[in-house]
PDB file of C-alpha atoms in Angstrom:
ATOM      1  CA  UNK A   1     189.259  65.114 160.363  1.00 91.00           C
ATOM      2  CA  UNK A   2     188.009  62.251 158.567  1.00 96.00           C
ATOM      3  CA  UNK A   3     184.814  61.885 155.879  1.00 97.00           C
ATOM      4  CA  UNK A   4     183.803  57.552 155.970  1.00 98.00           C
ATOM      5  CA  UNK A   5     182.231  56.264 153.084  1.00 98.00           C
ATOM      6  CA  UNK A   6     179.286  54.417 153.485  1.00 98.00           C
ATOM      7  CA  UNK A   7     178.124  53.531 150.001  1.00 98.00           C
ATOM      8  CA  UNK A   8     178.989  53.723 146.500  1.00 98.00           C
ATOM      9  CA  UNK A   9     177.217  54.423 143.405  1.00 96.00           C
ATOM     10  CA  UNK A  10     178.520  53.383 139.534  1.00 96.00           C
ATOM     11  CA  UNK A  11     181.279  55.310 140.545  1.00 97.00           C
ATOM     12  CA  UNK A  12     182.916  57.953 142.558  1.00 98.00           C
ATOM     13  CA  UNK A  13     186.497  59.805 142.625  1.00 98.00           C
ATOM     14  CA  UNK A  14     188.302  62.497 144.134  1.00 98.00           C
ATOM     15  CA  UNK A  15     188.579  65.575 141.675  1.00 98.00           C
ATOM     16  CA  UNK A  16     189.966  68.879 141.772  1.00 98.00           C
ATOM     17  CA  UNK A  17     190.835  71.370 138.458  1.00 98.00           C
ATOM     18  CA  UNK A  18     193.271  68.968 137.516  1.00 96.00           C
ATOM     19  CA  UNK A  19     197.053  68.579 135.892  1.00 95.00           C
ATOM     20  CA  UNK A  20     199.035  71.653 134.435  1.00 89.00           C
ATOM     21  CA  UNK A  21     201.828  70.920 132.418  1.00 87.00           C
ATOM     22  CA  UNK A  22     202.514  67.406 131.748  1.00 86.00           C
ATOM     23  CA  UNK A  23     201.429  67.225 128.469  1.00 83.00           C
ATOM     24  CA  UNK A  24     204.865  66.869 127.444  1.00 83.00           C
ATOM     25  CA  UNK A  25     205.427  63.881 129.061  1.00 83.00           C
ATOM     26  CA  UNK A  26     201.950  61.696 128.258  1.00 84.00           C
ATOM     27  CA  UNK A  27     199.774  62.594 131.356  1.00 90.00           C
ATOM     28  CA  UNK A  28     196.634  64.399 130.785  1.00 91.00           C
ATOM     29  CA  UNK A  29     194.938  66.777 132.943  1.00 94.00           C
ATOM     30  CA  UNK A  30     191.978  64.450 134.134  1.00 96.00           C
ATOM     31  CA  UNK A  31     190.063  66.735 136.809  1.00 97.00           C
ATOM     32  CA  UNK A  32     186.595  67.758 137.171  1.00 98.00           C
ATOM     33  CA  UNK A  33     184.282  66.816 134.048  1.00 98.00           C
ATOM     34  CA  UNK A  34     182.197  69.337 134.962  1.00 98.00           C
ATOM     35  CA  UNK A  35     184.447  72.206 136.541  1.00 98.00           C
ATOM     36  CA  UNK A  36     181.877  74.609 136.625  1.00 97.00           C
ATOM     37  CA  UNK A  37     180.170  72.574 139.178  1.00 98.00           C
ATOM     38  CA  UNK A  38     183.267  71.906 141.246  1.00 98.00           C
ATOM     39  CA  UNK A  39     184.125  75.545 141.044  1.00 98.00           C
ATOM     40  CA  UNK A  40     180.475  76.182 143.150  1.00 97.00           C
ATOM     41  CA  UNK A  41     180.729  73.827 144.779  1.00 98.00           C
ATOM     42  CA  UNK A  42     183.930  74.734 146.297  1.00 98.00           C
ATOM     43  CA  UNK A  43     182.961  78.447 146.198  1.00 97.00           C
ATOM     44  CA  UNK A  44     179.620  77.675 148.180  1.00 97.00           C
ATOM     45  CA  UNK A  45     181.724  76.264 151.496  1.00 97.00           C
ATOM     46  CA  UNK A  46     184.716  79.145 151.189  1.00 97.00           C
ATOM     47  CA  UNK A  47     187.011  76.528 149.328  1.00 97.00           C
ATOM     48  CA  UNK A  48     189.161  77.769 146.768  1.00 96.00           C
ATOM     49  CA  UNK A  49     187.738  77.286 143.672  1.00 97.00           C
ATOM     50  CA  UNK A  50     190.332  74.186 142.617  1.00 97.00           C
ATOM     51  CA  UNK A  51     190.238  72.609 145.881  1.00 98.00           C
ATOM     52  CA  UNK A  52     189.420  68.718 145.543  1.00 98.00           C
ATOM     53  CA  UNK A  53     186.282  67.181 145.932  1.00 98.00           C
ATOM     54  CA  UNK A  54     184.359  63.933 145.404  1.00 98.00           C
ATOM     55  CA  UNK A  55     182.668  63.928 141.837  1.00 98.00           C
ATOM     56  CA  UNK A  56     179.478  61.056 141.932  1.00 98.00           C
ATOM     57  CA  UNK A  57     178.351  59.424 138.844  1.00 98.00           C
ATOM     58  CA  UNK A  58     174.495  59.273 138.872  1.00 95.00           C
ATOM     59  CA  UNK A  59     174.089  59.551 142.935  1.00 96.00           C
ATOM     60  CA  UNK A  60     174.303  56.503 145.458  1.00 96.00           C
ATOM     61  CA  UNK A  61     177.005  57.899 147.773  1.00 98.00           C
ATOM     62  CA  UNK A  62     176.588  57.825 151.608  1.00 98.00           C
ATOM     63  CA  UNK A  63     179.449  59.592 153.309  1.00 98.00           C
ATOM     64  CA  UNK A  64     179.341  60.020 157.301  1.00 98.00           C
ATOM     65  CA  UNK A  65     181.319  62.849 159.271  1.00 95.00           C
ATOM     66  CA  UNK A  66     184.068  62.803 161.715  1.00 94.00           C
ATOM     67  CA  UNK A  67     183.306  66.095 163.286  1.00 95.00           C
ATOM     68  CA  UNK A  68     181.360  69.108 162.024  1.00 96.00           C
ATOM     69  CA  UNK A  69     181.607  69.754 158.297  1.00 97.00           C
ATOM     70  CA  UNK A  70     180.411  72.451 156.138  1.00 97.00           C
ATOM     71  CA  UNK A  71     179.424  70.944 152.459  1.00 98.00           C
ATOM     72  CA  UNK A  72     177.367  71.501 149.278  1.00 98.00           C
ATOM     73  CA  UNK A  73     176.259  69.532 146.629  1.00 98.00           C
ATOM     74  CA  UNK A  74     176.075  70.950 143.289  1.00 98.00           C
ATOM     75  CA  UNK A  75     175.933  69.700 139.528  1.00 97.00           C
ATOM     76  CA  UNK A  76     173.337  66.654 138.580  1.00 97.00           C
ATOM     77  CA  UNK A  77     170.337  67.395 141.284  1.00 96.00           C
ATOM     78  CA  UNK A  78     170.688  64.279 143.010  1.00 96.00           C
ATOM     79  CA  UNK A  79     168.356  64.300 146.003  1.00 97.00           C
ATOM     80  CA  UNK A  80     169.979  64.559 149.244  1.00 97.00           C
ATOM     81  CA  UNK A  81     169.245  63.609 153.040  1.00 98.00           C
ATOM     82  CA  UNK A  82     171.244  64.410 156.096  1.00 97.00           C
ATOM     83  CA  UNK A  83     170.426  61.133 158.694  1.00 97.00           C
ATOM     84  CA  UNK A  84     167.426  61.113 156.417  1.00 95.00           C
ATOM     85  CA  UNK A  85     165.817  64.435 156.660  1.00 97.00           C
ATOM     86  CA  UNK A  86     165.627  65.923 152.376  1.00 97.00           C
ATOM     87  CA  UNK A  87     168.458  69.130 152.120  1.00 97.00           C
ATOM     88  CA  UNK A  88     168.932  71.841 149.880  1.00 95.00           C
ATOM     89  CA  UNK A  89     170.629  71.247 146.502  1.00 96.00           C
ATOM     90  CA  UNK A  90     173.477  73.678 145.921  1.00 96.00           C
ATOM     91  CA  UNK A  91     173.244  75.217 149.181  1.00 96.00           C
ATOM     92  CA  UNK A  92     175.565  75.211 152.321  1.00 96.00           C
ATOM     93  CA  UNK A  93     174.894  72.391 154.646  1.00 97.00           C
ATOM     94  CA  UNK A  94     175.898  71.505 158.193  1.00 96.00           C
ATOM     95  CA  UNK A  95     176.898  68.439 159.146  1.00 97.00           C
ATOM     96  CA  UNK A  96     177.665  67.286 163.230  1.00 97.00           C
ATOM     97  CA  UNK A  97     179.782  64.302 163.974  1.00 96.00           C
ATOM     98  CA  UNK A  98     178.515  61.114 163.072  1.00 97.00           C
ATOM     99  CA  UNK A  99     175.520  62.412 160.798  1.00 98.00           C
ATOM    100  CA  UNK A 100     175.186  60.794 157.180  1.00 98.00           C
ATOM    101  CA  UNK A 101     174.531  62.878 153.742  1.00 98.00           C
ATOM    102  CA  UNK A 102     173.017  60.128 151.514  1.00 98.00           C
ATOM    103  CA  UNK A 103     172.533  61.213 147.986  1.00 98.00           C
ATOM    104  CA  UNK A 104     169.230  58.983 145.644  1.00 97.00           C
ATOM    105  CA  UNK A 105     169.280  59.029 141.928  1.00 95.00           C
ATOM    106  CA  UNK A 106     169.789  62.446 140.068  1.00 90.00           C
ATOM    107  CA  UNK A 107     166.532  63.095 137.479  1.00 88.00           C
ATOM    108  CA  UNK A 108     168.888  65.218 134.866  1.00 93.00           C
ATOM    109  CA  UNK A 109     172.366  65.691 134.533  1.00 95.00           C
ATOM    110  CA  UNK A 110     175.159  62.804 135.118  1.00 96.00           C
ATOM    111  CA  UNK A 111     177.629  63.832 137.746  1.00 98.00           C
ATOM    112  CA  UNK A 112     177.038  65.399 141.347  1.00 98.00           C
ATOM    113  CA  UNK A 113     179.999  66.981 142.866  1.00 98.00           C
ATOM    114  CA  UNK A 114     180.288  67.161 146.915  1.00 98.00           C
ATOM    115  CA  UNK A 115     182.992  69.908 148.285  1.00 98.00           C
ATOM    116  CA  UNK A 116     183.852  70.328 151.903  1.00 98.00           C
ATOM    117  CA  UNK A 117     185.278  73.186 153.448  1.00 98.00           C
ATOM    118  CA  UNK A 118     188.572  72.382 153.919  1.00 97.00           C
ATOM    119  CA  UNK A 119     188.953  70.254 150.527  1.00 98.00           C
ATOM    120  CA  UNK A 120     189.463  66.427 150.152  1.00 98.00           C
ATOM    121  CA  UNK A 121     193.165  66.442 151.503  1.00 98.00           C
ATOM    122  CA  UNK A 122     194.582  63.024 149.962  1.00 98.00           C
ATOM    123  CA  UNK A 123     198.457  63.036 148.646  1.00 97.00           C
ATOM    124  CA  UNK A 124     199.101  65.338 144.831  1.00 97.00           C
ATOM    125  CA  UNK A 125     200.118  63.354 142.258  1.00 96.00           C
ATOM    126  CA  UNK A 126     202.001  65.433 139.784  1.00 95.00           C
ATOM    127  CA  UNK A 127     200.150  68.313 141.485  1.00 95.00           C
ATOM    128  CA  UNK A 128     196.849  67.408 141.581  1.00 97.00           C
ATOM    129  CA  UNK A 129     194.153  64.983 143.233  1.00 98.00           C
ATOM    130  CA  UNK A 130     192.328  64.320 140.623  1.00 98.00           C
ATOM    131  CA  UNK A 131     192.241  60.621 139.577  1.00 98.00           C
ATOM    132  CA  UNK A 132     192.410  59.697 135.746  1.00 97.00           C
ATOM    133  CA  UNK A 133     190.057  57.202 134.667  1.00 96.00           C
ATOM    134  CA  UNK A 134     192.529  56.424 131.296  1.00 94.00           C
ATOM    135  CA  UNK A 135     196.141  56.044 132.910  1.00 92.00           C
ATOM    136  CA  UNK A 136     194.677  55.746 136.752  1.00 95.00           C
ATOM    137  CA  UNK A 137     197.245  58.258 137.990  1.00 95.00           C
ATOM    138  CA  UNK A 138     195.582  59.745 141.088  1.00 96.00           C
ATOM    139  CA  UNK A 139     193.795  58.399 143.946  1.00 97.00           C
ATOM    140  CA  UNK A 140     191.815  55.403 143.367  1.00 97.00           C
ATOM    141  CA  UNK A 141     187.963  55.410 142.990  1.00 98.00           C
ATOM    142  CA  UNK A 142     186.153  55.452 146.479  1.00 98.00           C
ATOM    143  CA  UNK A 143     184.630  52.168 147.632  1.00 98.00           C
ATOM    144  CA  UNK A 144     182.730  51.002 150.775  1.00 98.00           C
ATOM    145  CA  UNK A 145     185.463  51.911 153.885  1.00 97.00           C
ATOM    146  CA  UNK A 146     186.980  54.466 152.232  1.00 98.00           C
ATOM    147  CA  UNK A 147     188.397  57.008 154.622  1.00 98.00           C
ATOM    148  CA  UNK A 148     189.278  60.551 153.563  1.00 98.00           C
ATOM    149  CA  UNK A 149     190.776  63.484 155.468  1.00 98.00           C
ATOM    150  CA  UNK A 150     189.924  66.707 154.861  1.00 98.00           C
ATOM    151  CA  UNK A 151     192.365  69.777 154.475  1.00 97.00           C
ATOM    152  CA  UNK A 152     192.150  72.776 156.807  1.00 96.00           C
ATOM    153  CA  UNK A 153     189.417  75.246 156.303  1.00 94.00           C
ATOM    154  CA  UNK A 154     190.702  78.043 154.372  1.00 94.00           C
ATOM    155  CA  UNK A 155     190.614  81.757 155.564  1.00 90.00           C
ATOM    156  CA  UNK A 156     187.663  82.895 153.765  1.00 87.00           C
ATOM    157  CA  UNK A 157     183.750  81.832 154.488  1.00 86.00           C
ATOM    158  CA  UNK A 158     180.858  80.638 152.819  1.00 85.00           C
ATOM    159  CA  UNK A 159     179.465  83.893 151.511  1.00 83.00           C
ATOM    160  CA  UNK A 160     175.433  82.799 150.494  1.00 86.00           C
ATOM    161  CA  UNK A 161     173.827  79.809 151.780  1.00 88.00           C
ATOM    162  CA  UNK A 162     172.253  78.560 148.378  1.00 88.00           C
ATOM    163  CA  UNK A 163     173.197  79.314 144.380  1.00 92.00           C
ATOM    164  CA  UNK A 164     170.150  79.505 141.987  1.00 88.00           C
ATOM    165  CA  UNK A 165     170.968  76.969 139.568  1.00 89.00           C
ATOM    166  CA  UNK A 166     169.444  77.301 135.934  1.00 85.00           C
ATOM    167  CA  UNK A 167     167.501  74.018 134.893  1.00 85.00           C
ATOM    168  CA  UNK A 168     168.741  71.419 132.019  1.00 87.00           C
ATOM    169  CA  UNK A 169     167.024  72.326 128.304  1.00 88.00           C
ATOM    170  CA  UNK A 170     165.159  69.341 127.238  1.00 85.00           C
ATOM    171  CA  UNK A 171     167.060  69.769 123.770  1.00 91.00           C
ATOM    172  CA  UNK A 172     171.108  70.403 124.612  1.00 96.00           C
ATOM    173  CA  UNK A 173     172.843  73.153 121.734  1.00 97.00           C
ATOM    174  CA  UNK A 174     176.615  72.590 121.895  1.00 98.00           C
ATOM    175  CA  UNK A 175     178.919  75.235 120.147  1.00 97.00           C
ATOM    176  CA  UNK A 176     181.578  73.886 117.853  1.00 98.00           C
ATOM    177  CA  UNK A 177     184.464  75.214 115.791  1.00 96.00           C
ATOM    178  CA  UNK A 178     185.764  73.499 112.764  1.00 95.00           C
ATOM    179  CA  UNK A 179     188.125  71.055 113.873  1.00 95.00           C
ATOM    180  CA  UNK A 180     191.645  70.373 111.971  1.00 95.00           C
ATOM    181  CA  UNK A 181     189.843  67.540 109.976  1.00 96.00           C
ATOM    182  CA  UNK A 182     187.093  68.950 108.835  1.00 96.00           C
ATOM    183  CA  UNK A 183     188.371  69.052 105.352  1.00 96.00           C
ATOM    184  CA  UNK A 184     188.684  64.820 105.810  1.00 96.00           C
ATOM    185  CA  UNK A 185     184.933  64.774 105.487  1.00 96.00           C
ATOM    186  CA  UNK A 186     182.896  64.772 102.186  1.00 96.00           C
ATOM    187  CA  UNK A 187     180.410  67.319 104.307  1.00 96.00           C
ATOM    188  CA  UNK A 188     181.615  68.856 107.300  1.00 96.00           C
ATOM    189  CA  UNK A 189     178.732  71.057 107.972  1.00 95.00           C
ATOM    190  CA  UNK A 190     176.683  67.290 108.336  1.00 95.00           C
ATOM    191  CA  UNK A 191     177.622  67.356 112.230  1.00 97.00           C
ATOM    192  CA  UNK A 192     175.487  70.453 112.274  1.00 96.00           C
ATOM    193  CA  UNK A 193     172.249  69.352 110.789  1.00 95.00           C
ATOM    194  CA  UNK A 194     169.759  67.038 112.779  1.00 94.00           C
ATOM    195  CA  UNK A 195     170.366  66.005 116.001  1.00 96.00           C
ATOM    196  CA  UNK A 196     171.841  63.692 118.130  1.00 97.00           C
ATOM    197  CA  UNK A 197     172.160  61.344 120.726  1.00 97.00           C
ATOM    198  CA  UNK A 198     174.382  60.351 123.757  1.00 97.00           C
ATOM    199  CA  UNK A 199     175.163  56.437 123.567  1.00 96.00           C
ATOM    200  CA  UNK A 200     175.419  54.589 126.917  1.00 93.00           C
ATOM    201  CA  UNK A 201     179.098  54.210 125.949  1.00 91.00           C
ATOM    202  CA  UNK A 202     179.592  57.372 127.542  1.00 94.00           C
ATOM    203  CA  UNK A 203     182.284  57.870 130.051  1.00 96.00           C
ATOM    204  CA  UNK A 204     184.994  60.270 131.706  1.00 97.00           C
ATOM    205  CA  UNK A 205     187.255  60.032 128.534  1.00 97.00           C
ATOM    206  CA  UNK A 206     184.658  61.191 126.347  1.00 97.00           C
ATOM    207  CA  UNK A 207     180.772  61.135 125.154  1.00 97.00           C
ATOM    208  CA  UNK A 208     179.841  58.620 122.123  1.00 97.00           C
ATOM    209  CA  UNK A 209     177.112  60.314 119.665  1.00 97.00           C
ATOM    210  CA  UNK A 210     174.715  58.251 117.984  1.00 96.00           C
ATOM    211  CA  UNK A 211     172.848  59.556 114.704  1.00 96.00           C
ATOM    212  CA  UNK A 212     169.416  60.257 115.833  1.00 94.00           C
ATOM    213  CA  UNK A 213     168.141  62.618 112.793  1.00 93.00           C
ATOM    214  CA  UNK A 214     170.256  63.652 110.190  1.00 91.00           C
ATOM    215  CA  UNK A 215     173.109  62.719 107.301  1.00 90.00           C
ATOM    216  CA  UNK A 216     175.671  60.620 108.652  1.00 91.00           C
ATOM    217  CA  UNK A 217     179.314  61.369 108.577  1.00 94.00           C
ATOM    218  CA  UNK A 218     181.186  60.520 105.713  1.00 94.00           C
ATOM    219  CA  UNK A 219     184.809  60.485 104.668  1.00 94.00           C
ATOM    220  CA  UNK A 220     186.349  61.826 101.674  1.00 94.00           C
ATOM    221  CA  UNK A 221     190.223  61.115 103.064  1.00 94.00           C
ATOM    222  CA  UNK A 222     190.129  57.507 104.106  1.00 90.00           C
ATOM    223  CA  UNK A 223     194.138  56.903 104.415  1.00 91.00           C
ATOM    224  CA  UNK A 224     195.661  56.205 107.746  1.00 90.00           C
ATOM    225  CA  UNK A 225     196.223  59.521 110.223  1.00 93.00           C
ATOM    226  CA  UNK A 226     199.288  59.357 111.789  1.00 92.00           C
ATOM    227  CA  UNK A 227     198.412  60.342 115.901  1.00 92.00           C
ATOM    228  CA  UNK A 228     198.375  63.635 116.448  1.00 92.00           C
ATOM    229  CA  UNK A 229     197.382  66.037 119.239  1.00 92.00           C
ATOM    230  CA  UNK A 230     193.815  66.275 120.595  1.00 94.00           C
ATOM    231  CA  UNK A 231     192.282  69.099 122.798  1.00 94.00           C
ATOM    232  CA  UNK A 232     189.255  68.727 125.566  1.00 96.00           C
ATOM    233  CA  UNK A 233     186.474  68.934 123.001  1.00 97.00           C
ATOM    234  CA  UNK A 234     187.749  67.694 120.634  1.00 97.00           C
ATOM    235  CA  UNK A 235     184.909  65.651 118.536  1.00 98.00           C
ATOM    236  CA  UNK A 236     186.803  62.768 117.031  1.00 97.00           C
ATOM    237  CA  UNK A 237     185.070  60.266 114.315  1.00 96.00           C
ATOM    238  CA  UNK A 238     186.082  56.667 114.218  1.00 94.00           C
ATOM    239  CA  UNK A 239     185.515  55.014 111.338  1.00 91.00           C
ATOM    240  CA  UNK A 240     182.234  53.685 113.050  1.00 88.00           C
ATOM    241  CA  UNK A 241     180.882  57.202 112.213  1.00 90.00           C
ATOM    242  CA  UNK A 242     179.574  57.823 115.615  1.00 92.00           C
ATOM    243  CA  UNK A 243     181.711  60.841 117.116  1.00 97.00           C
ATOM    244  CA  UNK A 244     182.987  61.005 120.752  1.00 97.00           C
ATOM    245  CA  UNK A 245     183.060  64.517 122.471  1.00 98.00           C
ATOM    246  CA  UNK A 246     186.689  64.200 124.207  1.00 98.00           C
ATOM    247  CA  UNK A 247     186.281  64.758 128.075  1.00 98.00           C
ATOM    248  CA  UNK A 248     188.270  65.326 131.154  1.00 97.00           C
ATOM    249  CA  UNK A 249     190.202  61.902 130.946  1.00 97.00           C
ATOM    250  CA  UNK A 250     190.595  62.112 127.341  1.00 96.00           C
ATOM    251  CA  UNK A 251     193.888  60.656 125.641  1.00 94.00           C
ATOM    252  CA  UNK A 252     196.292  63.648 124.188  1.00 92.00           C
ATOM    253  CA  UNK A 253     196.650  61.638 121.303  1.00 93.00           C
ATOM    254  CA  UNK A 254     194.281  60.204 118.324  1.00 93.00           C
ATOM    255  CA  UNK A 255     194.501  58.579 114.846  1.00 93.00           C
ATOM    256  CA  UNK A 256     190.950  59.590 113.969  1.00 96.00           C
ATOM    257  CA  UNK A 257     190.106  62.728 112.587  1.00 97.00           C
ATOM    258  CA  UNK A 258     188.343  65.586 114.482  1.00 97.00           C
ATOM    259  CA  UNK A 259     185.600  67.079 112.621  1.00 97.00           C
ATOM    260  CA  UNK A 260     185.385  69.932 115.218  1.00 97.00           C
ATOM    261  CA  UNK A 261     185.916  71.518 118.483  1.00 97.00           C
ATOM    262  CA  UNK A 262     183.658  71.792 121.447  1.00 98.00           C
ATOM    263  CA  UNK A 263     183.852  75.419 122.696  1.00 97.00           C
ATOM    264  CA  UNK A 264     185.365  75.435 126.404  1.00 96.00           C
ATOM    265  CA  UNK A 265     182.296  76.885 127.754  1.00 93.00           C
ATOM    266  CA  UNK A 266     179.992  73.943 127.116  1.00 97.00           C
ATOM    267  CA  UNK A 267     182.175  71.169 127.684  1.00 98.00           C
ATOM    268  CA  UNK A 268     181.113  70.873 131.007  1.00 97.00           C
ATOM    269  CA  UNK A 269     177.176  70.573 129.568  1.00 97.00           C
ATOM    270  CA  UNK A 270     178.503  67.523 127.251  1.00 98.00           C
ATOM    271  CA  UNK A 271     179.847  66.059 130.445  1.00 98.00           C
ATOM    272  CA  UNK A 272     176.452  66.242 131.853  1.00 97.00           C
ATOM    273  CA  UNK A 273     174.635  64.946 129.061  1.00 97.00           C
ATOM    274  CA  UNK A 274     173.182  60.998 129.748  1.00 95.00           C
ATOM    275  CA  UNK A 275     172.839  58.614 128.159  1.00 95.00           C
ATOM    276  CA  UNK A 276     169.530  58.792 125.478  1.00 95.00           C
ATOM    277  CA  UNK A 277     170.209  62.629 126.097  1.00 96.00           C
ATOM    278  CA  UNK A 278     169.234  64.382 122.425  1.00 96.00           C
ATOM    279  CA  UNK A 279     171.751  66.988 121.403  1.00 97.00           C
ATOM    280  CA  UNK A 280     172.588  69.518 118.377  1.00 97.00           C
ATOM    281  CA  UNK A 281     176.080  71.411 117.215  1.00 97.00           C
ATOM    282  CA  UNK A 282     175.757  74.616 116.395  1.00 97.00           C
ATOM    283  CA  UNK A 283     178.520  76.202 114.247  1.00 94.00           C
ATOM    284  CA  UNK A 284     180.688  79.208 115.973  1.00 90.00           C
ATOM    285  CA  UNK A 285     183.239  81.283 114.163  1.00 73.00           C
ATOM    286  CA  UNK A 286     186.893  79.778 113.914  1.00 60.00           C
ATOM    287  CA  UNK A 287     188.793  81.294 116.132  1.00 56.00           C
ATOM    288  CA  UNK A 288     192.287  82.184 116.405  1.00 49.00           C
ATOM    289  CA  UNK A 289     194.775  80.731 119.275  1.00 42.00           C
ATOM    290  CA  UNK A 290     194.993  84.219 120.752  1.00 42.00           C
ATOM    291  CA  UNK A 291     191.099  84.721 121.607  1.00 47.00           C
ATOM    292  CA  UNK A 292     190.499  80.569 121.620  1.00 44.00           C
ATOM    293  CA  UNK A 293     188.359  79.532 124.384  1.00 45.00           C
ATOM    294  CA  UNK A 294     189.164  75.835 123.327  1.00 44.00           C
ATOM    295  CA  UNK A 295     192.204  74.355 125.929  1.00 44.00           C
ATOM    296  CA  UNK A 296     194.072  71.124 125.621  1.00 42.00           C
TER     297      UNK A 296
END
């Protein structure tokens, strides 16, 4: 079976839970930015939580089926239409052969993700199908024509035919961790007082802040840092002062220093965040790398 793509938004790519274990060798993971998304997604058709999907920056896609499929659409509300008739966000949906899901503009959020049962089937690349906006390993980005199978449906079934989804604060609190650079900075604790903002130079490698309230960061170490290791979440300041959350396609290198740490459990609310979204750190306790809830 077959899924035809119709239309294209900004952009849209194939994701799943991405990469293991080719960090090693220079590949990231990539995957979903917002894997808690994907994960209900994928949950809400009887997928397997990692199976791949098509993650849509800021709506516009218009996908039409080869035979009956069973989808959802979860993350950044975009509105959606089956053949033009307004469907259920985060619910199970129903599609016969030939009907079109069309999804308009999202009001909040950034990224929609669209799972059907069965998964997006196109070839692994060093084990996953997620493509990676930095190196562009993985399958390339959809565009008009685009033709993509879909897997066999797994044994289980959809369990509940719509998840209650909480609605976006108006004001977005991120947890953070000091970072292995913190001492770099004059003030550390400055990333945590005022607010900020997400720049429109926002993309799936990671989130630029601007200073909307607040001290800006300074230095106290200005030398040259030699690349080192960087983790999802990382928040990295070049010497433009305006940190960048890392994200799913971020490098697993850097010569800047990071301030601090995104906690793992709101990444995939940074990856959500638009641009002129406002947003504040909040400070968590360090923790140690047997409890850490920060990955790589």
């Amino acid at each position: 079976m077959l899924i035809f793509i119709e239309r294209v938004g900004p952009l849209a790519t194939v994701q799943d839970l991405g990469r293991q274990g080719w960090f090693d060798s220079g590949v990231g993971q990539a995957g979903a930015a917002d894997r808690g998304s994907l994960r209900l997604a994928n949950r809400l058709v009887g997928n397997p939580e990692g199976f791949a999907a098509i993650e849509v920056l800021l709506g516009g896609l218009a996908l039409r089926a080869d035979g009956h499929l069973t989808v959802a659409v979860t993350g950044a509300p975009a509105p959606a239409f089956v053949d033009g008739t307004p469907v259920g966000h985060a619910s199970v949906l129903e599609l016969d052969e030939g009907q079109v899901l069309r999804l308009g503009s999202a009001s909040t959020g950034l990224r929609s993700y669209v799972a059907v049962r069965g998964g997006i089937d196109v070839a692994k690349v060093l084990g996953s199908r997620s493509r990676d906006t930095l190196s562009g390993i993985g399958p390339e980005p959809l565009a008009i024509g685009t033709q993509l199978p879909v897997g066999p449906p797994p044994r289980t079934f959809p369990t509940v035919e719509f998840a209650p989804v909480a609605l976006r604060p108006e004001l977005l609190t991120i947890r953070a961790c000091p970072g292995p650079r913190a001492d770099w900075f004059t003030d550390p604790d400055q990333l945590f007082r005022g607010s900020w903002i997400v720049s429109a130079d926002t993309d799936r490698v990671g989130a630029r802040l601007d200073r909307l309230a607040g001290p800006p960061l300074v230095r106290s170490v200005t030398r040259e840092l030699p690349s080192e290791g960087v983790a999802l979440g990382s928040v990295q300041v070049p010497p433009s002062g305006q940190p960048v959350v890392f994200l799913a396609d971020h490098p697993i290198t850097g010569g800047y220093p990071v301030i601090a740490v995104v906690l793992d459990a709101d990444v995939d609310r940074v990856a959500q965040a638009r641009p002129g979204e406002k947003l504040v750190f909040v400070a968590a306790p360090a923790i140690s790398v047997a409890d850490s809830t920060v990955r790589a």
